[in-house]
Coordinates of C-alpha atoms (C1' of nucleotides) in Angstrom, one line a residue:
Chain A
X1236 CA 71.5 64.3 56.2
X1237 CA 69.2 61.9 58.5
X1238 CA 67.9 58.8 57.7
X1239 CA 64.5 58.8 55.1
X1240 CA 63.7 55.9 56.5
X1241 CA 64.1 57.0 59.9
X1242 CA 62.1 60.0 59.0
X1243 CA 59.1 58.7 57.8
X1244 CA 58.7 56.6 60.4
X1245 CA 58.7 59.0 63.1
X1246 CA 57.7 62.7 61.7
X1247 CA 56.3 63.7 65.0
X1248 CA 60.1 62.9 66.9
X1249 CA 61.5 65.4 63.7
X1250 CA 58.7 68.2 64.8
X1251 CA 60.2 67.9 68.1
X1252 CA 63.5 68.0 67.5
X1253 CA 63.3 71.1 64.7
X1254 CA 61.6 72.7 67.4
X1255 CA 64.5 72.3 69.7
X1256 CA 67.5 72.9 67.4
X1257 CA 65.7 76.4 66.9
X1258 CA 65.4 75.4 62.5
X1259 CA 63.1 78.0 60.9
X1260 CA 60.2 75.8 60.1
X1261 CA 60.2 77.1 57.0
X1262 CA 63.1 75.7 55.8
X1263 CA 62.9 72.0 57.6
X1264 CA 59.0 72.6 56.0
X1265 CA 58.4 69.1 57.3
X1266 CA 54.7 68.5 56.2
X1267 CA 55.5 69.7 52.9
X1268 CA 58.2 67.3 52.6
X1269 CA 56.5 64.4 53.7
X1270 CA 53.8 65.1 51.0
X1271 CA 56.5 65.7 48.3
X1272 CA 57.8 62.0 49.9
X1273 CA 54.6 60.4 49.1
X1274 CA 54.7 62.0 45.5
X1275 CA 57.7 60.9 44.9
X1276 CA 57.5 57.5 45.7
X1277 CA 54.0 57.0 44.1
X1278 CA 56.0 58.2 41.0
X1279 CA 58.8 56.1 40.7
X1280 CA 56.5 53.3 41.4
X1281 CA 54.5 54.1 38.1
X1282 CA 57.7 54.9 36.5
X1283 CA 59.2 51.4 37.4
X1284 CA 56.5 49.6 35.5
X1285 CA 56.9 52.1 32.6
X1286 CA 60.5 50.8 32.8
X1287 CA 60.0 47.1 32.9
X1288 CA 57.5 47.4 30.1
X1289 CA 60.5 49.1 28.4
X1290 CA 62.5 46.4 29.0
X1291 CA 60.5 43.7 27.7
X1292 CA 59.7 45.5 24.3
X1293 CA 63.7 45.6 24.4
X1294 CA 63.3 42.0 24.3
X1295 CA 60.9 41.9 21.5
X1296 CA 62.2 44.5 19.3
X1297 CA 65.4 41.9 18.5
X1298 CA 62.9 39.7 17.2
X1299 CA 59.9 41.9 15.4
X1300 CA 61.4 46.1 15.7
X1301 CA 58.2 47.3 13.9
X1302 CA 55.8 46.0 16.7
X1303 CA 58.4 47.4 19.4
X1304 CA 58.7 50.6 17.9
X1305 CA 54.6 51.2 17.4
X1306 CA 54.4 50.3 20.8
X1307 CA 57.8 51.9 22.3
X1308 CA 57.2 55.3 21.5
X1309 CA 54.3 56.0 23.5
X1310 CA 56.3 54.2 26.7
X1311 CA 59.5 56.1 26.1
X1312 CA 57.4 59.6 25.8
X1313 CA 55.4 58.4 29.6
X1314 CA 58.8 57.6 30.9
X1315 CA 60.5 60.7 30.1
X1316 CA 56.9 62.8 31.6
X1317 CA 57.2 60.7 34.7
X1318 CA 61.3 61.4 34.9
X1319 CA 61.0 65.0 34.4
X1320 CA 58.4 65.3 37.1
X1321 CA 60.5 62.7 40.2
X1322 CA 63.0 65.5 39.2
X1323 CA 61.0 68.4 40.0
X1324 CA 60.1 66.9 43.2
X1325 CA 63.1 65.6 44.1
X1326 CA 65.1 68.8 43.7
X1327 CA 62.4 70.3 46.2
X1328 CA 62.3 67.1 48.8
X1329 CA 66.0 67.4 48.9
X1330 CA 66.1 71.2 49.5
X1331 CA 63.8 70.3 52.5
X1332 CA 65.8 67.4 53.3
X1333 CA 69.2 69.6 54.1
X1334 CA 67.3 71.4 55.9
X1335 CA 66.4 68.4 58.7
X1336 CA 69.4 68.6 61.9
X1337 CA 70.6 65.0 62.8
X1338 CA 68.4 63.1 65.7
X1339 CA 70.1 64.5 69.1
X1340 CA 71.3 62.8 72.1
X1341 CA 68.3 62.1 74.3
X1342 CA 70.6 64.2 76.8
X1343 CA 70.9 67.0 75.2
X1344 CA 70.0 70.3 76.9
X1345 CA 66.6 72.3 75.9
X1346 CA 66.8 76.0 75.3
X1347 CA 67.5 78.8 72.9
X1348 CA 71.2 80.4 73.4
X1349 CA 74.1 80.3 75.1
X1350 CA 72.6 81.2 78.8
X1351 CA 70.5 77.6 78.8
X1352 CA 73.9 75.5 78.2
X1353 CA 74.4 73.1 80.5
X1354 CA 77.7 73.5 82.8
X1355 CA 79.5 70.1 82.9
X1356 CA 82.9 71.0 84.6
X1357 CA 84.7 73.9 85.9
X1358 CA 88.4 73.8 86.6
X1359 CA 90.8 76.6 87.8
X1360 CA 94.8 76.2 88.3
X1361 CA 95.7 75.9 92.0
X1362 CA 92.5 74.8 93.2
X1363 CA 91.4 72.1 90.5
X1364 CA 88.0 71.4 89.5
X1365 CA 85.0 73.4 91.6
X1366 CA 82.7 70.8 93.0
X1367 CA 79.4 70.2 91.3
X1368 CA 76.9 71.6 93.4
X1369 CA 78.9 74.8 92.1
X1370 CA 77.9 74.7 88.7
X1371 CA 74.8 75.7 86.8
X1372 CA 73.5 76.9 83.5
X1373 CA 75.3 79.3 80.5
X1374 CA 78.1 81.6 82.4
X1375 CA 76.9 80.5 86.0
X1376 CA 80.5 79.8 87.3
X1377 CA 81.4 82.8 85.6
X1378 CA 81.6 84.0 89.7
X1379 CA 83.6 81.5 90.9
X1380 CA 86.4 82.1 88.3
X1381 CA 89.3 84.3 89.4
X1382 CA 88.7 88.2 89.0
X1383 CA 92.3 89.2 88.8
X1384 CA 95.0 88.3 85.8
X1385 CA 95.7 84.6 87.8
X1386 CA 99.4 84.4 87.1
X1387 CA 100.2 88.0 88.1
X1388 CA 102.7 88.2 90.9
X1389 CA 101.0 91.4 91.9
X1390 CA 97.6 91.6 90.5
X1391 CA 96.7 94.8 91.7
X1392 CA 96.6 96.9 88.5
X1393 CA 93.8 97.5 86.0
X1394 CA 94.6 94.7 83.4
X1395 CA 94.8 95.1 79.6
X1396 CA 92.7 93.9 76.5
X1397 CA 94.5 91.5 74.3
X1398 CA 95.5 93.9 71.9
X1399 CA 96.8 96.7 73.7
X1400 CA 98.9 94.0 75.3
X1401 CA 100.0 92.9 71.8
X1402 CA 100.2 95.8 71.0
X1403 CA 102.5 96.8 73.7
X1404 CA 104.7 93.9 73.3
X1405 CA 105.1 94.4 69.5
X1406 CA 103.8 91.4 68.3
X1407 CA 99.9 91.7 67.6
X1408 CA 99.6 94.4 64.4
X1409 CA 96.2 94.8 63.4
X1410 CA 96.9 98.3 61.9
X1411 CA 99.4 97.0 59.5
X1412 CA 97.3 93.9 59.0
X1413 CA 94.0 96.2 57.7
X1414 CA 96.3 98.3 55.5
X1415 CA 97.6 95.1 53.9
X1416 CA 94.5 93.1 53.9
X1417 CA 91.1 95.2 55.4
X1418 CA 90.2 95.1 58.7
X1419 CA 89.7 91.4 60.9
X1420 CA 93.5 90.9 59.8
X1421 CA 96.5 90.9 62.2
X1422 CA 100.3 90.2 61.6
X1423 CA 101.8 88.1 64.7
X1424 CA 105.4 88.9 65.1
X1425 CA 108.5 87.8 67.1
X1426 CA 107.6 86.1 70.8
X1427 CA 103.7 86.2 70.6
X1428 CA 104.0 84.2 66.9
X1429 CA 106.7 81.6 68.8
X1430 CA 104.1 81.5 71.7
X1431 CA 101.5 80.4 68.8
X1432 CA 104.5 77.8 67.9
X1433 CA 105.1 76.7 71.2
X1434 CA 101.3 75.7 71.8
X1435 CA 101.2 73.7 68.7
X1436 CA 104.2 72.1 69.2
X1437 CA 102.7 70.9 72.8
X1438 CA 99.1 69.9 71.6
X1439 CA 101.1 68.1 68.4
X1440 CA 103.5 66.2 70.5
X1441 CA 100.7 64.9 72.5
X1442 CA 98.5 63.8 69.8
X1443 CA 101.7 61.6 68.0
X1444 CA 101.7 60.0 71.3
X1445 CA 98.1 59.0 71.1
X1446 CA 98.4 57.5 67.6
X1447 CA 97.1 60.8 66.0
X1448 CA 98.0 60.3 61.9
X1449 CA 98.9 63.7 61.0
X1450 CA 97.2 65.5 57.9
X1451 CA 98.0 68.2 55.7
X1452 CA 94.7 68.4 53.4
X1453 CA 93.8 70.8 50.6
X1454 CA 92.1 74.4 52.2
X1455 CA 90.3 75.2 48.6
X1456 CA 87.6 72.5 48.4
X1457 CA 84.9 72.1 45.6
X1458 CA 80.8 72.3 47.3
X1459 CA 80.4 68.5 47.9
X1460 CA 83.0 69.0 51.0
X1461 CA 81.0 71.7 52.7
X1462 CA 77.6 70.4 51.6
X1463 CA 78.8 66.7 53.1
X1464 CA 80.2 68.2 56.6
X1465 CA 76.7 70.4 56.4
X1466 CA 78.8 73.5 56.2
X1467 CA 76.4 74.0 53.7
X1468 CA 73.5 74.9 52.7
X1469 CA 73.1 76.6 56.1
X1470 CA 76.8 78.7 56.4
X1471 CA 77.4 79.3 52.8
X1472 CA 77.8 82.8 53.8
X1473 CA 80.4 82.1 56.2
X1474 CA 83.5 80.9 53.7
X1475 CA 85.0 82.4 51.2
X1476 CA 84.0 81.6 47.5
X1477 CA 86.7 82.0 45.1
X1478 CA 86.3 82.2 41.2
X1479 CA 89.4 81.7 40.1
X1480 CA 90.1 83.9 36.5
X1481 CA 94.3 82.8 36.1
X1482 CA 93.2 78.8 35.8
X1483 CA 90.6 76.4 34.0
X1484 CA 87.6 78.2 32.8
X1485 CA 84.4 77.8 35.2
X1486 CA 86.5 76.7 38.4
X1487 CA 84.0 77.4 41.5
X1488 CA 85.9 76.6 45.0
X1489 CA 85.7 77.5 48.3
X1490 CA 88.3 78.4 51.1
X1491 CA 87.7 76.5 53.9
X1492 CA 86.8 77.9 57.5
X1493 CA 87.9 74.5 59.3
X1494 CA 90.1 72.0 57.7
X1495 CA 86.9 69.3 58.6
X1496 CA 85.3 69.2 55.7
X1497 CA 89.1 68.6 53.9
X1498 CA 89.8 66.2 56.4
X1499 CA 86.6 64.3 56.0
X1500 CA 86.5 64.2 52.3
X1501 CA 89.6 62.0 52.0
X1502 CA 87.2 59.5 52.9
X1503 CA 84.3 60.9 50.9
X1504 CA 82.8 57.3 48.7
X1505 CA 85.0 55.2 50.3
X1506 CA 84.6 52.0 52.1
X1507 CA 87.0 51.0 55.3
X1508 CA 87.6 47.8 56.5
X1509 CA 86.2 48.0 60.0
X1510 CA 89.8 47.1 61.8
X1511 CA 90.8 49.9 60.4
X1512 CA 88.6 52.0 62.6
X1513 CA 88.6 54.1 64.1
X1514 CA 90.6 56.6 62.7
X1515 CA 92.3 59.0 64.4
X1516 CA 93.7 62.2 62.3
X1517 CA 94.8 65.9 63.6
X1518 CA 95.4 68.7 61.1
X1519 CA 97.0 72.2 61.4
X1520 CA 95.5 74.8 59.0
X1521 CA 94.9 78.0 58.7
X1522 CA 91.0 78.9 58.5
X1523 CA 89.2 81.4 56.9
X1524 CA 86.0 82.7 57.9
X1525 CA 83.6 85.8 56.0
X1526 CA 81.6 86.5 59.3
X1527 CA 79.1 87.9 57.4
X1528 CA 76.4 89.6 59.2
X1529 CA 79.2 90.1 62.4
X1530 CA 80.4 93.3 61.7
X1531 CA 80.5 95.4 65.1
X1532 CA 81.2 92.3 67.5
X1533 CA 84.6 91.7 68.5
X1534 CA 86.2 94.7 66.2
X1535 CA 89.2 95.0 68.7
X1536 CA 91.9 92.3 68.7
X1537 CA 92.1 89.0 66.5
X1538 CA 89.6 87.1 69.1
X1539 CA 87.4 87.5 65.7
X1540 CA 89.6 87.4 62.5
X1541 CA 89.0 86.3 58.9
X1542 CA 91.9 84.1 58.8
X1543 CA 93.4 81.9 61.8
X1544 CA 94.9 79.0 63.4
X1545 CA 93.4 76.2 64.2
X1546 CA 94.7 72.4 65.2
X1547 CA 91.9 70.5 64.4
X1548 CA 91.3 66.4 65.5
X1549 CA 88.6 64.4 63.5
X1550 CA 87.6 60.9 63.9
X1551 CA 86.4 58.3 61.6
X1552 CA 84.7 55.1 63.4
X1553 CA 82.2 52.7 63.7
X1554 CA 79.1 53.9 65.1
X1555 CA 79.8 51.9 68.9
X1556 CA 82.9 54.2 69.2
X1557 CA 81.6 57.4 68.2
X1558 CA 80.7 58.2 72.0
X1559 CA 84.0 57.2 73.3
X1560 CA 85.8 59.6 70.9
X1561 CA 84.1 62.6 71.7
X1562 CA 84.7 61.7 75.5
X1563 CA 88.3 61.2 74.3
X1564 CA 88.2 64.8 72.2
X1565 CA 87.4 66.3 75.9
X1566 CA 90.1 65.4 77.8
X1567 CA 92.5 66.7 75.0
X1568 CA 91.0 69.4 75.6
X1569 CA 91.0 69.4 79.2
X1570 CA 95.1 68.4 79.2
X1571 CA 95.9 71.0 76.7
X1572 CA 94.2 73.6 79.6
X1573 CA 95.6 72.2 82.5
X1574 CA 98.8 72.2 81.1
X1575 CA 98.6 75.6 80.2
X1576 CA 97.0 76.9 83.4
X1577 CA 94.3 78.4 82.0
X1578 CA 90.8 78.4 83.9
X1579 CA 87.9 77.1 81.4
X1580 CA 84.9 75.4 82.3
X1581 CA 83.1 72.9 79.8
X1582 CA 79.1 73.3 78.5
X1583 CA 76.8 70.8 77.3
X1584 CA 75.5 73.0 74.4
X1585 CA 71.7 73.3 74.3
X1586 CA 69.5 72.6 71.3
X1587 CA 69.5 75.8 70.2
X1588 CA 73.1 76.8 70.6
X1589 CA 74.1 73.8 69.1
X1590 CA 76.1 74.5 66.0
X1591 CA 75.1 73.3 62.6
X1592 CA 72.9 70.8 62.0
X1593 CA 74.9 67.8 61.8
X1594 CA 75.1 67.9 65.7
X1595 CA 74.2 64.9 67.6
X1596 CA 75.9 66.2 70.9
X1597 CA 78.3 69.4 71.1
X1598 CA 80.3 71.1 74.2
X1599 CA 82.1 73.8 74.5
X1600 CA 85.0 74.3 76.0
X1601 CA 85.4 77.9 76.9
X1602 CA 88.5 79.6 78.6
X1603 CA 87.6 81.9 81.2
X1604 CA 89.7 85.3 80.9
X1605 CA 90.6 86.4 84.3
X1606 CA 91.9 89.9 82.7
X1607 CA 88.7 91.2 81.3
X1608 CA 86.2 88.3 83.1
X1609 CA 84.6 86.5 80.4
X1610 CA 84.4 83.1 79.2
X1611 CA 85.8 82.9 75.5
X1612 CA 85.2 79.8 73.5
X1613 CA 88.5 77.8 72.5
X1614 CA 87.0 74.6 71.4
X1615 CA 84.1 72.7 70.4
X1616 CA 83.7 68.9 70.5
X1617 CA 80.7 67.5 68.3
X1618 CA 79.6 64.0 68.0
X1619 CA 77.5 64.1 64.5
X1620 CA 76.7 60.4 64.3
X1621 CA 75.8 59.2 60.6
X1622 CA 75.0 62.7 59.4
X1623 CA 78.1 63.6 57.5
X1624 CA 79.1 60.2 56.5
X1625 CA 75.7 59.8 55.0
X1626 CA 76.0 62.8 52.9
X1627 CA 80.0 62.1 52.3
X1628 CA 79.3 58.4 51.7
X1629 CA 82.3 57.2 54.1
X1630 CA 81.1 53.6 54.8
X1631 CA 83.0 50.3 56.5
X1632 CA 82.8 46.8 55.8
X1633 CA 82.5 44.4 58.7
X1634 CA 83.5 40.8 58.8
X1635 CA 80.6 39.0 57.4
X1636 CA 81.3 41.9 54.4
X1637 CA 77.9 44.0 54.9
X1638 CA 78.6 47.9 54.4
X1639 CA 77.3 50.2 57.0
X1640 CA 77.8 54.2 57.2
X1641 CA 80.5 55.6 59.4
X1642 CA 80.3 58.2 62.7
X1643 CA 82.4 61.1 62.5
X1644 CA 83.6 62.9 65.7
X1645 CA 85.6 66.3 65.1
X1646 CA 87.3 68.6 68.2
X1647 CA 88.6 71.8 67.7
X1648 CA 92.1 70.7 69.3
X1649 CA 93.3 74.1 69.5
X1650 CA 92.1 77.8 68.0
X1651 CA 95.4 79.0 68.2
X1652 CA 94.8 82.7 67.5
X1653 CA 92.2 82.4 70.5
X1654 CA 94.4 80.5 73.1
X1655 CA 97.0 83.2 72.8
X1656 CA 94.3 85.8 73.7
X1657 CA 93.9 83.8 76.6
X1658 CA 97.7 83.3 77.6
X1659 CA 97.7 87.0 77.3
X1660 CA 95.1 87.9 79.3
X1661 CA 96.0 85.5 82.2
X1662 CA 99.1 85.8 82.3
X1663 CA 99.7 89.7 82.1
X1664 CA 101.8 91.4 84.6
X1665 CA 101.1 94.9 86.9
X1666 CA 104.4 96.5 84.4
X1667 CA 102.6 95.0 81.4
X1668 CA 104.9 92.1 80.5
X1669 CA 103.8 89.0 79.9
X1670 CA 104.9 85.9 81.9
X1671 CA 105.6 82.3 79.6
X1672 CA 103.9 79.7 80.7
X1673 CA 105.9 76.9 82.1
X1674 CA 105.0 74.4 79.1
X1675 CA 105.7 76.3 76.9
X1676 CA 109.0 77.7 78.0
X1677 CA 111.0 74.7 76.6
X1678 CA 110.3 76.4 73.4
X1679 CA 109.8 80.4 73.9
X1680 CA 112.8 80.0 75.7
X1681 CA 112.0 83.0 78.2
X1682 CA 110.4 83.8 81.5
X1683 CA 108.7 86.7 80.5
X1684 CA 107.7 88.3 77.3
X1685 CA 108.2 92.3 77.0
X1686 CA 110.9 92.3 80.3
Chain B
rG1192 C1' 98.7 77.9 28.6
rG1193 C1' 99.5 74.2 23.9
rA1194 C1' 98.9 68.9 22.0
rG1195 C1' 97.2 64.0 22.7
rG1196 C1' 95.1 59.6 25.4
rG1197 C1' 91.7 57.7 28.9
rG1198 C1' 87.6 57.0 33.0
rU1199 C1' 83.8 49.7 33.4
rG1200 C1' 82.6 46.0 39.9
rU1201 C1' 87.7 45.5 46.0
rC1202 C1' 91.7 45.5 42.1
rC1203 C1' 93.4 44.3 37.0
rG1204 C1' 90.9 44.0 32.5
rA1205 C1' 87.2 42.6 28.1
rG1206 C1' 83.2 44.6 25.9
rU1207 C1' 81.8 49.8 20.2
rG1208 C1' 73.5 49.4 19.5
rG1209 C1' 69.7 44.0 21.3
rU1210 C1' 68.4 39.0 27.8
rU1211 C1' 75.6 42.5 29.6
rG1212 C1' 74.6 44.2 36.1
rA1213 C1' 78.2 43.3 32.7
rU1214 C1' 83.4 37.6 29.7
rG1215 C1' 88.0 36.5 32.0
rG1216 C1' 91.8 36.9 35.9
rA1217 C1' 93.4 38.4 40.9
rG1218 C1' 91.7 39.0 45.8
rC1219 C1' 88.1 37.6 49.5
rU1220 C1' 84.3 34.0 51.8
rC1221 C1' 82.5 29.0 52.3
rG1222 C1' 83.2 23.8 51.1
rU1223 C1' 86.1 19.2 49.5
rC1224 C1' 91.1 17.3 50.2
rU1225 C1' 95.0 17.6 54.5
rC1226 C1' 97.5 16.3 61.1
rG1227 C1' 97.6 21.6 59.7
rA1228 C1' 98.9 25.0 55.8
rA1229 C1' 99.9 25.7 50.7
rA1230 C1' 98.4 23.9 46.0
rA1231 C1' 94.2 21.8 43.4
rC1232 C1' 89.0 21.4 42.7
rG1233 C1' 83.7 23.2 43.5
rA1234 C1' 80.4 27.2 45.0
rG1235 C1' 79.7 32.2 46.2
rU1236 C1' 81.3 37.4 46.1
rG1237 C1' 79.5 45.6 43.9
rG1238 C1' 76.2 49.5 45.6
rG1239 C1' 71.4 51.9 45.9
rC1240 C1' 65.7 52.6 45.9
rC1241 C1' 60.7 50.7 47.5
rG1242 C1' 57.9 47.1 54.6
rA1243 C1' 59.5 41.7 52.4
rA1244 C1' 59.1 39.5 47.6
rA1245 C1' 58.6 40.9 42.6
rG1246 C1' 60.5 45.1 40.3
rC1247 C1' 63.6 49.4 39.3
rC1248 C1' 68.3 52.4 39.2
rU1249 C1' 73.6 52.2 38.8
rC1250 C1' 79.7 50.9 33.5
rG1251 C1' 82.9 59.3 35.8
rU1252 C1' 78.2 63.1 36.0
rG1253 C1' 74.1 65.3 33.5
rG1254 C1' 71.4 65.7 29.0
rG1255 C1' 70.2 63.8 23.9
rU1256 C1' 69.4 60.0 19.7
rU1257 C1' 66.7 55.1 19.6
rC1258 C1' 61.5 50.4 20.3
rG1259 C1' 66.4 49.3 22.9
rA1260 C1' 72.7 52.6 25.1
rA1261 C1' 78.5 50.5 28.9
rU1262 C1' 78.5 50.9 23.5
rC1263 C1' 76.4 56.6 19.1
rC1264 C1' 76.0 62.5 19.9
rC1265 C1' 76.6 67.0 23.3
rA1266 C1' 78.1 69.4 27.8
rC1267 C1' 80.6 69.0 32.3
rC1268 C1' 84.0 66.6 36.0
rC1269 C1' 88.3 63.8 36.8
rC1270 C1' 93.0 61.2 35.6
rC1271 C1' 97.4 60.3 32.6
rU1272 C1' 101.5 61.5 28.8
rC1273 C1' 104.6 65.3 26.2
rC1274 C1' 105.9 70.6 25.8
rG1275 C1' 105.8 75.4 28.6
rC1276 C1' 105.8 77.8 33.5
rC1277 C1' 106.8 77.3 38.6
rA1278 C1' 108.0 76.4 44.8

RNA sequence: GGAGGGGUGUCCGAGUGGUUGAUGGAGCUCGUCUCGAAAACGAGUGGGCCGAAAGCCUCGUGGGUUCGAAUCCCACCCCCUCCGCCA
């Protein structure tokens, strides 16, 4: 949620910027709204002096109650008119309201999809990052990226999908996984589940190191989580609703498709003392996710699953740090890549590709698949300023003991079910085994898997 | 699932219809005292809405009764205790 103030002050800069997050106008209906604004205010102007009026008879009715209750009635019957009506328009000013995206960085790329992202930084294992005149816009690097499985010893050999390959190796069932629970479920078994192991165990140890507090946060959350991390209104069809029938009568609650909005409500209506900040916190969580309206796209393989993996880092701060983080969130990212020798390259996501409407600033960090020769997104880092913390109410206290509203940064630190794809895919071999990578071999405990 | 108790400001804790946005205590801030600190004393100290001021809202949330509600009524949410069940 933005600023009202903010808002009023500069509709035009709001036209502009619904135009380029791509928000159907009719939603963000921002000339409604700012007459529904004006309404309301005029209203709780007049109801104000109903009010104090109110309050004086109070005064008077300890002394004479007959002349305060001639007089009262008619003020309590205006009041309760004027109530019932800043209602009405408020329920329809804050429908509009959700609807608003968060100001954006003055940076941020123009355009409609994925081709118009903006290609910060491109780096492949062996030669390191490609020089800048290189990249370009959406997949542009796409050619520069290695055509051939880039840890094969001999690459000459028509490379696998990830789920033959799983399939080969025994430890990617989607078969079993759609008899047990429909299809966009997989079981991962024996060496490709320890890979899965092996990567979080890297990504974790590096994050204690940093001073990463650890989280394990409820995955069932009530509607305030995903309305505050603006999860909702706009992907309500994206989670899982559950009405629960064993427990408490009228229990509506929502599986969560990122541990964020969990992670961010332990702070929900709380005030922090600014030393405290900023506040560092990594969670590993399984995620759910309905896809609705994606059925057809990514069928084969878990790259697309209802239910998966994912290390997630979130930040709390004060709004100076909020740009340092998400810098910080990157080159997690980038060190998680490098140290897995996977080629990615990172994009600057453009105003209409830009996620939900909390976004300030995203990237992408997307991991190119040398096997089948696409990019495949692994992580998204998204600087949302105010937004959530305004709906969430997380606040700090500085030193002279004014409250302002926190920033909240939040990283995908690793899709797990995703960056095995990519480990397969990479690092597939001519007799279809698959060869460990170095960092995680400490752990798997093998060269190769399927030899 | 059964039975009971309770939600008040940063915290503890009064308040059961009339200047109570709320007694008191702790904490915190400032001042006096002190070489300095502690103690003592004095003053201050929730959040939100509307350009400022005035004003209004806020005692879990929403409705109701009343001239007037933290206080009475209803619904919902949450917490606690005992029993049951369970990892």
């Amino acid at each position: 949620m933005i600023d009202v103030r903010t808002l009023r002050a500069n509709p035009e800069a709001m036209r502009a910027t619904i135009r380029l997050r791509r928000v159907d106008p009719r939603k963000a209906d921002l000339d409604r709204w700012l007459a529904l604004d004006e309404r309301r205010r005029a209203l709780q102007t007049q109801l104000d002096e109903v009010n104090a009026q109110k309050k004086q008879l109070a005064g008077l009715g300890r002394t004479d109650p007959d002349a305060a209750r001639a007089q009262g009635q008619a003020l309590r019957n205006r009041s309760r008119e004027l109530e019932s009506e800043i209602a009405r328009v408020t329920q329809e000013w804050q429908a509009i309201l959700d609807w608003f995206p968060n100001w954006p960085h003055p940076a941020m790329p123009p355009g409609e999809g994925d081709d118009d992202n903006v290609e910060e930084c491109a780096w492949i294992p062996g030669q390191g990052y490609l020089p800048a005149a290189r990249l370009g816009k959406g997949f542009h690097t796409a050619q520069h990226m290695p055509q051939r499985p880039i840890h094969a010893e001999d690459p000459d050999f028509a490379p696998l999908h990830h789920a033959d390959l799983g399939q080969h190796l025994g430890g990617i069932d989607t078969l079993q996984g759609a008899k047990v629970s429909g299809s966009r479920f997989a079981y991962m078994l024996g060496d490709i589940a320890l890979l899965q192991i092996a990567v979080e165990q890297l990504l974790t140890g590096r994050l204690l190191e940093s001073g990463y507090m650890p989280i394990i946060p409820p995955l069932l959350v009530r509607e305030r989580s995903l309305y505050g991390t603006s999860h909702f209104p706009e992907g309500r069809d994206q989670v899982y609703e559950i009405q629960p029938h064993n427990v408490e009568e009228g229990t509506e609650l929502f599986l969560v498709g990122s541990s964020e909005p969990s992670n961010f409500s332990y702070f929900m209506d709380r005030t922090l003392d600014e030393p405290a900040l900023p506040i560092r916190m990594f969670a590993n969580t399984p995620c759910f996710r309905s896809e609705a309206g994606s059925w057809g796209k990514d069928v084969k393989g878990i790259k697309r699953v209802h239910q998966f993996d994912k290390i997630e880092l979130n930040a709390v701060c004060a709004p100076e740090q909020s740009e340092a983080l998400y810098e910080e969130f990157r080159t997690i990212n980038e060190w998680l890549l490098q140290r897995l020798e996977l080629p990615y390259h990172v994009v600057d996501k453009c105003g209409g590709d830009a996620g939900y409407l909390a976004t300030h600033r995203q990237r992408d960090v997307e991991v190119w698949l040398s096997g089948s020769r696409e990019f495949m997104e692994v992580m998204t880092d998204t600087d949302t300023t105010d937004y959530q913390a305004r709906r969430l109410n997380i606040r700090y206290r500085t030193a002279d003991g004014a409250t302002h509203l926190c920033h909240t940064v939040n990283d995908t630190g690793c899709a797990l079910g995703r960056m095995l794809i990519a480990i397969l895919d990479n690092y597939q071999q001519k007799d279809g085994s698959v060869k460990v990578p170095e960092a995680l071999r400490p752990i798997v405990k093998k060269d190769y898997l399927g030899r």
